[in-house]
Short mmCIF file of C-alpha atoms in Angstrom, two decimals:
data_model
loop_
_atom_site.label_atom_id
_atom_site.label_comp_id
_atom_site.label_asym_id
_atom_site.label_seq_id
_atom_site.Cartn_x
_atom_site.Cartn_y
_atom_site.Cartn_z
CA UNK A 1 -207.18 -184.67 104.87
CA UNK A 2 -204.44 -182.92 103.01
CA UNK A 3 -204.48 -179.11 102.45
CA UNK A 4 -202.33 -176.95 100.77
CA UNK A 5 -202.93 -173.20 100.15
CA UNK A 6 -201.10 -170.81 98.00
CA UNK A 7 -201.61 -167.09 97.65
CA UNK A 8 -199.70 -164.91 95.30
CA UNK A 9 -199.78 -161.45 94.97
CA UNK A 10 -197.57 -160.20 91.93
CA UNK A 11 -197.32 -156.66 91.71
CA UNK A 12 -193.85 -157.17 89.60
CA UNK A 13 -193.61 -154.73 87.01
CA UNK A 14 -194.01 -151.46 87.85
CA UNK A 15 -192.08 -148.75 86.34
CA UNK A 16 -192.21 -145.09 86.27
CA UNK A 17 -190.38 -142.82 84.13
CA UNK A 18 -191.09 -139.08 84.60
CA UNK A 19 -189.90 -135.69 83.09
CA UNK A 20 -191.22 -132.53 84.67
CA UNK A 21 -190.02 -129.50 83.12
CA UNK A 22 -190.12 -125.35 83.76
CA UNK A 23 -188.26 -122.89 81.74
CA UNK A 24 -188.41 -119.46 82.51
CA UNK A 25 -189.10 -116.55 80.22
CA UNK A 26 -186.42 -113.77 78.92
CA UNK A 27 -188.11 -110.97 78.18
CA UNK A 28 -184.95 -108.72 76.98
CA UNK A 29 -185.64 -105.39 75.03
CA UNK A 30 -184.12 -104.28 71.92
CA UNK A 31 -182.95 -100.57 70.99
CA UNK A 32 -180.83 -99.97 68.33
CA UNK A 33 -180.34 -96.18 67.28
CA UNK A 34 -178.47 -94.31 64.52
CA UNK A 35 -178.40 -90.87 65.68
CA UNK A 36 -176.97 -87.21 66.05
CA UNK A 37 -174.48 -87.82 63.43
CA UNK A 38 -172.33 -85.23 61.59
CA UNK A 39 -173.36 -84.38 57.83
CA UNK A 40 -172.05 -86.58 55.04
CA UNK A 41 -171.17 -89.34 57.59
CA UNK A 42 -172.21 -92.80 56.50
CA UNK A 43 -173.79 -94.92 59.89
CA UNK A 44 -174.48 -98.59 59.65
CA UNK A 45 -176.42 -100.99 62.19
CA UNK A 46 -176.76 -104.88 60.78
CA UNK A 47 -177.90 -107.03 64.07
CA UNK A 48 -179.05 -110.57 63.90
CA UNK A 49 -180.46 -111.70 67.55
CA UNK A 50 -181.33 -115.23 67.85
CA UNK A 51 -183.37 -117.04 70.34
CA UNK A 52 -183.97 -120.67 71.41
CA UNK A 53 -185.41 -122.44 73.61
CA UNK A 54 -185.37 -126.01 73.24
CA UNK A 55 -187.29 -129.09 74.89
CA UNK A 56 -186.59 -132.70 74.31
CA UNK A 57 -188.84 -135.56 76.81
CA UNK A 58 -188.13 -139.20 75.34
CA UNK A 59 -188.91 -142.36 77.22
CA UNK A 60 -188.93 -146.31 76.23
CA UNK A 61 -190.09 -148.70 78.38
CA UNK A 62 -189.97 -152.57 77.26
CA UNK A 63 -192.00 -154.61 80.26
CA UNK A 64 -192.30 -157.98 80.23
CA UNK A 65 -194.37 -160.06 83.52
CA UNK A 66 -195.04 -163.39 83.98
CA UNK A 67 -196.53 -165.04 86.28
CA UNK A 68 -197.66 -168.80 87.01
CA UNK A 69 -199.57 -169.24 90.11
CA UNK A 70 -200.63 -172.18 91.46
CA UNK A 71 -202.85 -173.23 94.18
CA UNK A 72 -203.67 -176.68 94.88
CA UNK A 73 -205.76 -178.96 97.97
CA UNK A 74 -206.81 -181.55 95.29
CA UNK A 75 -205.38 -184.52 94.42
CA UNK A 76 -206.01 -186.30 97.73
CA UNK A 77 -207.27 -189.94 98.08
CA UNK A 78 -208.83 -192.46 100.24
CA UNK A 79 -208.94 -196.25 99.24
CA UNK A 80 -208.91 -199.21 100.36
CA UNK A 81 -210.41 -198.69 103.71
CA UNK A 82 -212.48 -200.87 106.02
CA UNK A 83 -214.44 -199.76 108.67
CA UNK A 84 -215.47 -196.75 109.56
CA UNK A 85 -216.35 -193.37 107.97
CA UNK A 86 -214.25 -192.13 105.02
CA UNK A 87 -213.93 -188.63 104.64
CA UNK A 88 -211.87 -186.00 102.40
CA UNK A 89 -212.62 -182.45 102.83
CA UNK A 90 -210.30 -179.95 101.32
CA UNK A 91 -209.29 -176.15 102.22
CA UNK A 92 -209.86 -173.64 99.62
CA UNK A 93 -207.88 -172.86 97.08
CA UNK A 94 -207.25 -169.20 96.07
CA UNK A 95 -204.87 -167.44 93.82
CA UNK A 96 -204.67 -163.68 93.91
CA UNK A 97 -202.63 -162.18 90.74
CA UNK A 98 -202.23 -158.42 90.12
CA UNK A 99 -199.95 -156.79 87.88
CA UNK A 100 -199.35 -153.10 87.56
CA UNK A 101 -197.71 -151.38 84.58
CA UNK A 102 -197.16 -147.09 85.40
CA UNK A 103 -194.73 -146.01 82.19
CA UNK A 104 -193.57 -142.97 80.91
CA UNK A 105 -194.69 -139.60 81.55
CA UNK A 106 -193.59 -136.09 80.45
CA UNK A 107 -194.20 -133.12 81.56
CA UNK A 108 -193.12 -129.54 80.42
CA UNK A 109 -194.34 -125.82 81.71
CA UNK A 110 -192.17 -123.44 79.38
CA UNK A 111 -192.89 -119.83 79.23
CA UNK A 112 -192.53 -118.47 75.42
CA UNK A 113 -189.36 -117.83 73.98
CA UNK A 114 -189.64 -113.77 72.82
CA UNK A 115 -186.82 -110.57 73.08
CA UNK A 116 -189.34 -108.49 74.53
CA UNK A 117 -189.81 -105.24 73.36
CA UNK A 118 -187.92 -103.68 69.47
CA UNK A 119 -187.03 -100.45 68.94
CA UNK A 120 -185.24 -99.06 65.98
CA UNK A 121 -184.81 -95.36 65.60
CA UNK A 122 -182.90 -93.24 62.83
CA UNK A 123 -183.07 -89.51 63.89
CA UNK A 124 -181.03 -86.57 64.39
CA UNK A 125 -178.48 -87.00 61.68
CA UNK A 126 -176.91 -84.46 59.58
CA UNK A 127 -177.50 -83.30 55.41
CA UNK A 128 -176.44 -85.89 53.74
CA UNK A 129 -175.66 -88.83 55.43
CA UNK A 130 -176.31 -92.23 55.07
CA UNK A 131 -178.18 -94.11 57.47
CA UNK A 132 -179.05 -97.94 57.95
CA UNK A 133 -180.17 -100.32 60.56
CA UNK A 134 -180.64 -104.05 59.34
CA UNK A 135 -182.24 -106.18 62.02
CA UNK A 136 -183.05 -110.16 61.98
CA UNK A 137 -184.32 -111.08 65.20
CA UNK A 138 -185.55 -115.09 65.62
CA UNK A 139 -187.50 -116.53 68.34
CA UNK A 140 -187.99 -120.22 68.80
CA UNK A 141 -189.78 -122.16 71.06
CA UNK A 142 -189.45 -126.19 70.45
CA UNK A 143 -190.88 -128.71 72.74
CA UNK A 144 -191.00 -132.37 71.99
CA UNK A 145 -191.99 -135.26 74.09
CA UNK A 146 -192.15 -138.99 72.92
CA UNK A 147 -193.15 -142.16 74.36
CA UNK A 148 -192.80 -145.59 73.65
CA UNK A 149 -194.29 -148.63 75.59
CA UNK A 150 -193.65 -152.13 74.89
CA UNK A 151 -195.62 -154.05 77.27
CA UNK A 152 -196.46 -158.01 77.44
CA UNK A 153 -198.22 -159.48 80.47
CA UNK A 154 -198.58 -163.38 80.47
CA UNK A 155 -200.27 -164.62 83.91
CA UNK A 156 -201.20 -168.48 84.27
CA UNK A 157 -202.91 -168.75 87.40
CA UNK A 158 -204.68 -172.67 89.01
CA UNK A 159 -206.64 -173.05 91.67
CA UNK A 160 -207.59 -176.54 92.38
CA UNK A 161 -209.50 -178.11 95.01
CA UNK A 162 -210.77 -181.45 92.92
CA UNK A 163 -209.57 -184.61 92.03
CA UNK A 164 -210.25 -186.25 94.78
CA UNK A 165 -210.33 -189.96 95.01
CA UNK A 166 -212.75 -192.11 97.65
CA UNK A 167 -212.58 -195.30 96.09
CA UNK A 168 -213.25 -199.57 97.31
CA UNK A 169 -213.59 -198.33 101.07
CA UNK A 170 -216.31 -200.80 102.98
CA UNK A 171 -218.24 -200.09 105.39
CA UNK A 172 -219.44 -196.46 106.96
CA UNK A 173 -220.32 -193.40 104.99
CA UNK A 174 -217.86 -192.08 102.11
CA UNK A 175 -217.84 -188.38 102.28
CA UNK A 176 -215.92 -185.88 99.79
CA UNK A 177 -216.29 -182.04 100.38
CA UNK A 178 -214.06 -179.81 98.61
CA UNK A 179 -213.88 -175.94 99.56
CA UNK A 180 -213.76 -173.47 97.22
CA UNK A 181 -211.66 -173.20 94.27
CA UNK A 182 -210.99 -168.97 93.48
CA UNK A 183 -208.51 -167.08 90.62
CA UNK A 184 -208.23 -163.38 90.38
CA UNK A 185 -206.34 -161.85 87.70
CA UNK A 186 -206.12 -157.97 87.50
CA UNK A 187 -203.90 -156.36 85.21
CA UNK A 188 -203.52 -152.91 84.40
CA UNK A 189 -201.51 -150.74 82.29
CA UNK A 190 -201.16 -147.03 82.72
CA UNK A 191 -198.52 -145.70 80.06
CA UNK A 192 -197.61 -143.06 77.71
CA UNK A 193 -198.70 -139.42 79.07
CA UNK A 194 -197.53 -136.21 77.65
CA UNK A 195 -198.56 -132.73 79.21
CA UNK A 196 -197.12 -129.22 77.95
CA UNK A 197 -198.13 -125.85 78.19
CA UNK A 198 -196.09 -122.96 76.52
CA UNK A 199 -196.71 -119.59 77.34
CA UNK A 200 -199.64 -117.96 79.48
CA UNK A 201 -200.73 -114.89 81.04
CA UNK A 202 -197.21 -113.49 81.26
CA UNK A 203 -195.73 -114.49 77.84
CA UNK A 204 -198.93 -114.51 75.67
CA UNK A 205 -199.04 -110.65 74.94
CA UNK A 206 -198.07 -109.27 72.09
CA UNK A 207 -194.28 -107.44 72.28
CA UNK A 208 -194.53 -103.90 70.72
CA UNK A 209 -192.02 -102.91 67.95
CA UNK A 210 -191.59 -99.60 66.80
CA UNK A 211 -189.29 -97.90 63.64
CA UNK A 212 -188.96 -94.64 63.09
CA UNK A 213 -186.87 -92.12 60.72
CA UNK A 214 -187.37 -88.95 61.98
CA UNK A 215 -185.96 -85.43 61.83
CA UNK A 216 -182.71 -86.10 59.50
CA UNK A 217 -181.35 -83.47 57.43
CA UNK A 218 -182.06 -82.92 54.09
CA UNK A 219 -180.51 -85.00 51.15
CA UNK A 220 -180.00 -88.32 53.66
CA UNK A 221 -180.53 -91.60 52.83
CA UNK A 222 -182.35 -93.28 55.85
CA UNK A 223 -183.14 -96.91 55.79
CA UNK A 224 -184.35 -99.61 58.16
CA UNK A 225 -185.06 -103.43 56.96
CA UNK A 226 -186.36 -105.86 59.68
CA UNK A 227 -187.26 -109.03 59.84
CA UNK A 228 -189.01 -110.29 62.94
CA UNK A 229 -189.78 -114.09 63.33
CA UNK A 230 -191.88 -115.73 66.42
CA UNK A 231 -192.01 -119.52 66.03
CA UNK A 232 -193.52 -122.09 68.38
CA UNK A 233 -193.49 -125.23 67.34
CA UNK A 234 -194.73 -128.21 69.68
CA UNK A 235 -195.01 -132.28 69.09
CA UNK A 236 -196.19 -134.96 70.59
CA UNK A 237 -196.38 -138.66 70.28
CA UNK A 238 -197.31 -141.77 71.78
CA UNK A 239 -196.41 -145.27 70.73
CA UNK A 240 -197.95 -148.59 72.88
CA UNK A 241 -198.29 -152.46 72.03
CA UNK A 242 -199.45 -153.97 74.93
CA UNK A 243 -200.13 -157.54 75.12
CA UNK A 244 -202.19 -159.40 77.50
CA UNK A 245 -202.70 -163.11 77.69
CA UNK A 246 -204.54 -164.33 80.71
CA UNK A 247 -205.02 -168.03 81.63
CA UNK A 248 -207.22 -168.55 84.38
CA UNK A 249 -208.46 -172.02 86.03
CA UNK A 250 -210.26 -172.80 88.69
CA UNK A 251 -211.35 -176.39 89.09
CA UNK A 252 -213.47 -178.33 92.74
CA UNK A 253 -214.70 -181.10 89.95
CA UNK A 254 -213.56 -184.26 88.67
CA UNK A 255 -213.46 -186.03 91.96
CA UNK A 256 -214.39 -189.66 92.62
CA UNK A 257 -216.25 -191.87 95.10
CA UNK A 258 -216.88 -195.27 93.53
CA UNK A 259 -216.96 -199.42 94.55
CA UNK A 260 -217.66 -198.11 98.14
CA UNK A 261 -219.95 -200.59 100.01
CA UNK A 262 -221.97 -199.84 103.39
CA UNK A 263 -223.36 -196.37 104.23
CA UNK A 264 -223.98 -193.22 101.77
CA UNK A 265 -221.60 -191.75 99.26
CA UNK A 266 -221.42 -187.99 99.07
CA UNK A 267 -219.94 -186.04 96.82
CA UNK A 268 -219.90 -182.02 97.83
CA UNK A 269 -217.94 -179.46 96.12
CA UNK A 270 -217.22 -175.77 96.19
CA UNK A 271 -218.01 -172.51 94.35
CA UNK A 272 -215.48 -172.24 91.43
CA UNK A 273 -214.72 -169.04 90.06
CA UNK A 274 -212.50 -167.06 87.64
CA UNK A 275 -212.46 -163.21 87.77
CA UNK A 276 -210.14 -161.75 85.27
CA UNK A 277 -210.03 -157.93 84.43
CA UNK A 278 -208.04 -156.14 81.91
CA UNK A 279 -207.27 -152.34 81.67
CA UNK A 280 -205.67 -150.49 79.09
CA UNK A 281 -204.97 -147.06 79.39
CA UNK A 282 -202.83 -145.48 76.59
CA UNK A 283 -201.45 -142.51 74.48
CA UNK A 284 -203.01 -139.41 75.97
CA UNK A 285 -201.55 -135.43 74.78
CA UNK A 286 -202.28 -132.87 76.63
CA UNK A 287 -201.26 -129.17 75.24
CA UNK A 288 -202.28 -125.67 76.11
CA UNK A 289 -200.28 -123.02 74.04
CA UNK A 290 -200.30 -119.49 73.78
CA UNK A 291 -197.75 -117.09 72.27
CA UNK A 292 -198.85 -114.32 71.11
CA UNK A 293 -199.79 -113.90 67.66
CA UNK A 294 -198.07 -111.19 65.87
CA UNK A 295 -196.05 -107.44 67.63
CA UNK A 296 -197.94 -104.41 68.24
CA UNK A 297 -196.29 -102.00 65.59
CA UNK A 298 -195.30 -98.61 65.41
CA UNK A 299 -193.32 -97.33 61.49
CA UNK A 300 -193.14 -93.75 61.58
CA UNK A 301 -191.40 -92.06 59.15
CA UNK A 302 -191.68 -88.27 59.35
CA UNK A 303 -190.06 -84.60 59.65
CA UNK A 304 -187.51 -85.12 57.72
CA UNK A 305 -185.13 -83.02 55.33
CA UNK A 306 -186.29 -82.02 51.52
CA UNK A 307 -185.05 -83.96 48.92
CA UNK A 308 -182.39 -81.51 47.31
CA UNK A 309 -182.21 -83.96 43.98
CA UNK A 310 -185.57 -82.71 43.73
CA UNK A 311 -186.32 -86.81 42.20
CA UNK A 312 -190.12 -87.09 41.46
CA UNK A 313 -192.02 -88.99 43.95
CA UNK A 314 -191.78 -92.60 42.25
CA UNK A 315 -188.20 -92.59 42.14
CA UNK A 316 -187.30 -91.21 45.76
CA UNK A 317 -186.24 -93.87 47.77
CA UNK A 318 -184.64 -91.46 50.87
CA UNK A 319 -186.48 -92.97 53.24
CA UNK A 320 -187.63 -96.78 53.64
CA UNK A 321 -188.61 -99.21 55.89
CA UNK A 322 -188.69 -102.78 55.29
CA UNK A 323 -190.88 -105.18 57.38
CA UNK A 324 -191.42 -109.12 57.45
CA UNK A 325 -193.49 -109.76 60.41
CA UNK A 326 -193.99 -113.75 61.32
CA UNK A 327 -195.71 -115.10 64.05
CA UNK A 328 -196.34 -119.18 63.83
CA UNK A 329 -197.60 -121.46 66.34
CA UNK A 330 -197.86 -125.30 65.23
CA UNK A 331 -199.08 -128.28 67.69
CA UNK A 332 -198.97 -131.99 66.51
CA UNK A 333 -200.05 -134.78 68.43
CA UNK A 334 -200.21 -138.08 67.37
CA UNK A 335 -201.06 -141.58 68.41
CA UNK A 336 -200.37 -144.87 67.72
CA UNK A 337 -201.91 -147.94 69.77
CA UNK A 338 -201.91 -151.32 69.38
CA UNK A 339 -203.91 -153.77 72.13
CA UNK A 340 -204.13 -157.54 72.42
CA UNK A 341 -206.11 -158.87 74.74
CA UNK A 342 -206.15 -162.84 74.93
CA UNK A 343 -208.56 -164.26 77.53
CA UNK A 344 -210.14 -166.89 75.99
CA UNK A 345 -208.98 -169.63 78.53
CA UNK A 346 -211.01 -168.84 81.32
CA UNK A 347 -212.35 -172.29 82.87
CA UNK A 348 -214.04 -172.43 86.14
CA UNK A 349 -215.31 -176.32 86.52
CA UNK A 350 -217.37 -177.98 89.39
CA UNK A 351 -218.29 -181.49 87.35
CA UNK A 352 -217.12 -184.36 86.11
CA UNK A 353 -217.63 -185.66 89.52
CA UNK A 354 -218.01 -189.70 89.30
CA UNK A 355 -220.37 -191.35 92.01
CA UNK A 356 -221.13 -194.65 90.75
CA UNK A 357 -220.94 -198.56 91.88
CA UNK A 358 -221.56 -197.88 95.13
CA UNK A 359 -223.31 -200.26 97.66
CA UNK A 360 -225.19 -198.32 100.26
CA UNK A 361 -227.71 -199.60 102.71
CA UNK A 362 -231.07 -200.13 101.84
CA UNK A 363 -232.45 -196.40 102.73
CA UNK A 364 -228.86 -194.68 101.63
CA UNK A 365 -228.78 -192.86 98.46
CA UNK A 366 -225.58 -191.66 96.49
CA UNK A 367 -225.55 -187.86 96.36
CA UNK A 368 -223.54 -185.09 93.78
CA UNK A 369 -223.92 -181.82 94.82
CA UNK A 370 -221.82 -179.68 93.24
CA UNK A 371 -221.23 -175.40 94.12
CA UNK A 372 -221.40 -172.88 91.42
CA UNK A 373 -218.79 -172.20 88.36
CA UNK A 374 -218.60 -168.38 87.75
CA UNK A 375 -216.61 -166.52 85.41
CA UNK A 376 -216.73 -162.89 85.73
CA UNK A 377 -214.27 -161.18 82.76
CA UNK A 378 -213.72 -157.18 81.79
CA UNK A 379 -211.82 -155.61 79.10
CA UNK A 380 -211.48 -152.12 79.47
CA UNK A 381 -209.12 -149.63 76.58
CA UNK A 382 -208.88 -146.48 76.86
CA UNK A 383 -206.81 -144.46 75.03
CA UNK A 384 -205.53 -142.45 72.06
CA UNK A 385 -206.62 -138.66 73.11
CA UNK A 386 -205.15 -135.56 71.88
CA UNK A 387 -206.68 -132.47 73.75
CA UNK A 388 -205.16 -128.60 72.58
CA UNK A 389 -206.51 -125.84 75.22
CA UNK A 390 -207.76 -126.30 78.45
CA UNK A 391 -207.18 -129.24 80.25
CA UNK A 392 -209.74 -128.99 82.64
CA UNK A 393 -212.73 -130.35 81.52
CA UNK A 394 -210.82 -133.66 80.97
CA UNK A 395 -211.69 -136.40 82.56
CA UNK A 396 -209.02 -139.72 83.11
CA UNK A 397 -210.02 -143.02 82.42
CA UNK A 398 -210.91 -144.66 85.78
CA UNK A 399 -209.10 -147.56 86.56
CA UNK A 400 -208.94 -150.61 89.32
CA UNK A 401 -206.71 -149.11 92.27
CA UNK A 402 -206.34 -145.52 91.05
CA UNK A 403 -208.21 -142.23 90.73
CA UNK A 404 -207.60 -140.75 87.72
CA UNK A 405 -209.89 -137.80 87.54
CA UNK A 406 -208.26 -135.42 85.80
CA UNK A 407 -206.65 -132.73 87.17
CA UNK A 408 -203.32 -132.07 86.77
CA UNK A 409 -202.04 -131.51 89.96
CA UNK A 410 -203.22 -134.92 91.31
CA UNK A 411 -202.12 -136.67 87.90
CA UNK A 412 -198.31 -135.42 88.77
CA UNK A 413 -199.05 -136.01 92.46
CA UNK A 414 -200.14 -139.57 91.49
CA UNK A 415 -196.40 -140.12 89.59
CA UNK A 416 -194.78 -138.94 92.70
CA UNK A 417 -194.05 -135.01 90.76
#
């Protein structure tokens, strides 16, 4: 009897490329004031504030696994002989192939980009002065978080336990029992998660701004022109080809026990079977942002000095103020997926057995009994979710291996975050 057994375990390409993120908030206020100034004195305020917060995530991952496992206790003979009982029984043959793909995940917590609280005040000033306060005040909030996964998984996997020859032995019984002849393929591919959440409790209030002219002297000219700008801007996108192209075999059959004389001839083989699952789990956006949506605002103008021009109404322009208010939050998620799966070549065999010109004795009778041939195959994709608000009620695709129910702290604890 010759045996030969081969297990292999091929956990070769996993990779994991993570991003976790946290920006902190500046919440500065803003006071600009033109005030107590002499008469006839001319007072000028022009301030442009700008600020950005900026976030970039980008991953690529290109995978590519092979794997070509063999497992062989076939392909044993026994000829020739005289005398005697003949026997080949063969081990099992198993193969055991697992590849895991973990790729690129972001993660970002930023708290909204905002200057906090505006206040803009002309008062005090003497007969006729001129007053002005120009203001442009910009807050931006970018995040952006990209994946790509290129992903190809080719596993050949043979586990043989047949062809067997028993052949022109005389005299005894011929016996040929093979064992059991077992593939399992799992692959799975985890890739391409983005999670973000801008703002919150703290930074989702509204800022107040207030603008007042108040208590000048008569015959000024009071002005204030602001323009106030809150944008929050968020992307993300996923990209994954994944290929899979399994192979599996598993073979106890095609053995042979023929021109034997004397005794019985037995053929006997194993279970064969092929178990080959697939998981794809891709392109999922997670975003939960809140910024605020506009200022609370105060524009007084009041108390102030008679017009000593005496202009009618319509063509007094003494005292002004000038607002643009603009608060804009955009999200955009996208996906793109595409999935191969290839596992048409899934063979688990127990016959072609030959048993034939055989001589027994007069009450011995040839015999083929041959085990089961199974093939057990799953394709599971998942993917291609874009989720704005709470994550909560989310729930992971579950997978071979993993847990992925979702909840965020176990999703980052899972990437080792």
């Amino acid at each position: 009897m010759n045996k030969f057994t081969r297990k292999l375990v091929a956990g070769a390409a996993t990779t994991a490329m993570l991003f976790n993120t946290v920006l902190a908030p500046a919440f500065a206020t803003t006071t600009i004031q033109i005030t107590g100034n002499g008469a006839g004195s001319d007072n000028w305020s022009d301030v442009s504030q700008t600020t950005t917060t900026t976030v970039n995530q980008n991953n690529s991952a290109n995978v590519s696994t092979t794997v070509d496992a063999d497992a062989s206790t076939g392909g044993n003979d026994a000829n020739f002989n005289t005398g005697g009982n003949v026997l080949i029984h063969t081990g099992d043959a198993d193969v055991t192939a697992e590849v895991q793909n973990i790729l690129n995940s972001n993660s970002a917590t930023v708290d909204c980009c905002v200057s906090g609280d505006t206040d803009v005040e002309i008062s005090g000033n003497g007969a006729f002065s001129d007053n002005t306060v120009l203001l442009d005040q910009t807050a931006t909030t970018a995040v952006g978080q990209t994946n790509y996964a290129n992903v190809s998984n080719y596993v050949d996997a043979d586990a043989k336990t047949g062809h067997n020859d028993a052949l022109k032995n005389t005299g005894g019984d011929v016996t040929l029992v093979t064992g059991n002849a077992k593939v399992d393929v799992d692959v799975t591919t985890l890739a391409n998660v983005n999670s973000a959440t801008v703002g919150g409790a703290q930074s989702a209030s509204n800022p107040s701004a207030s603008f007042v002219i108040i208590g000048n002297g008569a015959g000024t000219d009071n002005y204030i022109g602001a323009t106030l700008a809150k944008v929050t801007s968020l992307d993300q996108a996923n990209y994954a080809s994944i290929v899979n192209d399994v192979d599996a075999d598993a073979k106890t059959g095609g053995n042979d026990a023929g021109f034997n004389t004397g005794g019985d001839a037995v053929i006997a083989t194993g279970n064969a079977t092929v178990w080959a699952d697939v998981n794809n789990a891709v392109n999922f956006n997670f975003a939960d942002v809140d910024c605020g949506c506009t200022w609370d605002v105060l524009a007084k103008i009041a108390g102030n000095g008679a017009d000593v021009d005496h202009e009618w109404w319509w063509d007094s322009t003494d005292n002004t103020i000038t607002l643009n208010l603009d608060s804009v939050q955009a999200m955009g998620q996208g996906n793109g997926a595409y999935l191969y799966n290839d596992l048409d070549d899934l063979d688990a065999k127990t016959g072609y057995n030959d048993l034939e010109s055989n001589t027994a004795d007069v009450d011995g009778d040839p015999a083929v009994i041959t085990g089961n041939a199974t093939v057990n195959s799953g394709v599971e994709n998942s993917g291609n979710v874009n989720t704005i608000g709470d994550f909560a009620p989310f729930q992971m695709p579950e997978m071979p291996h993993f847990d992925f129910s979702f909840n965020m702290s176990a999703l980052w604890a899972f990437f080792g975050m």
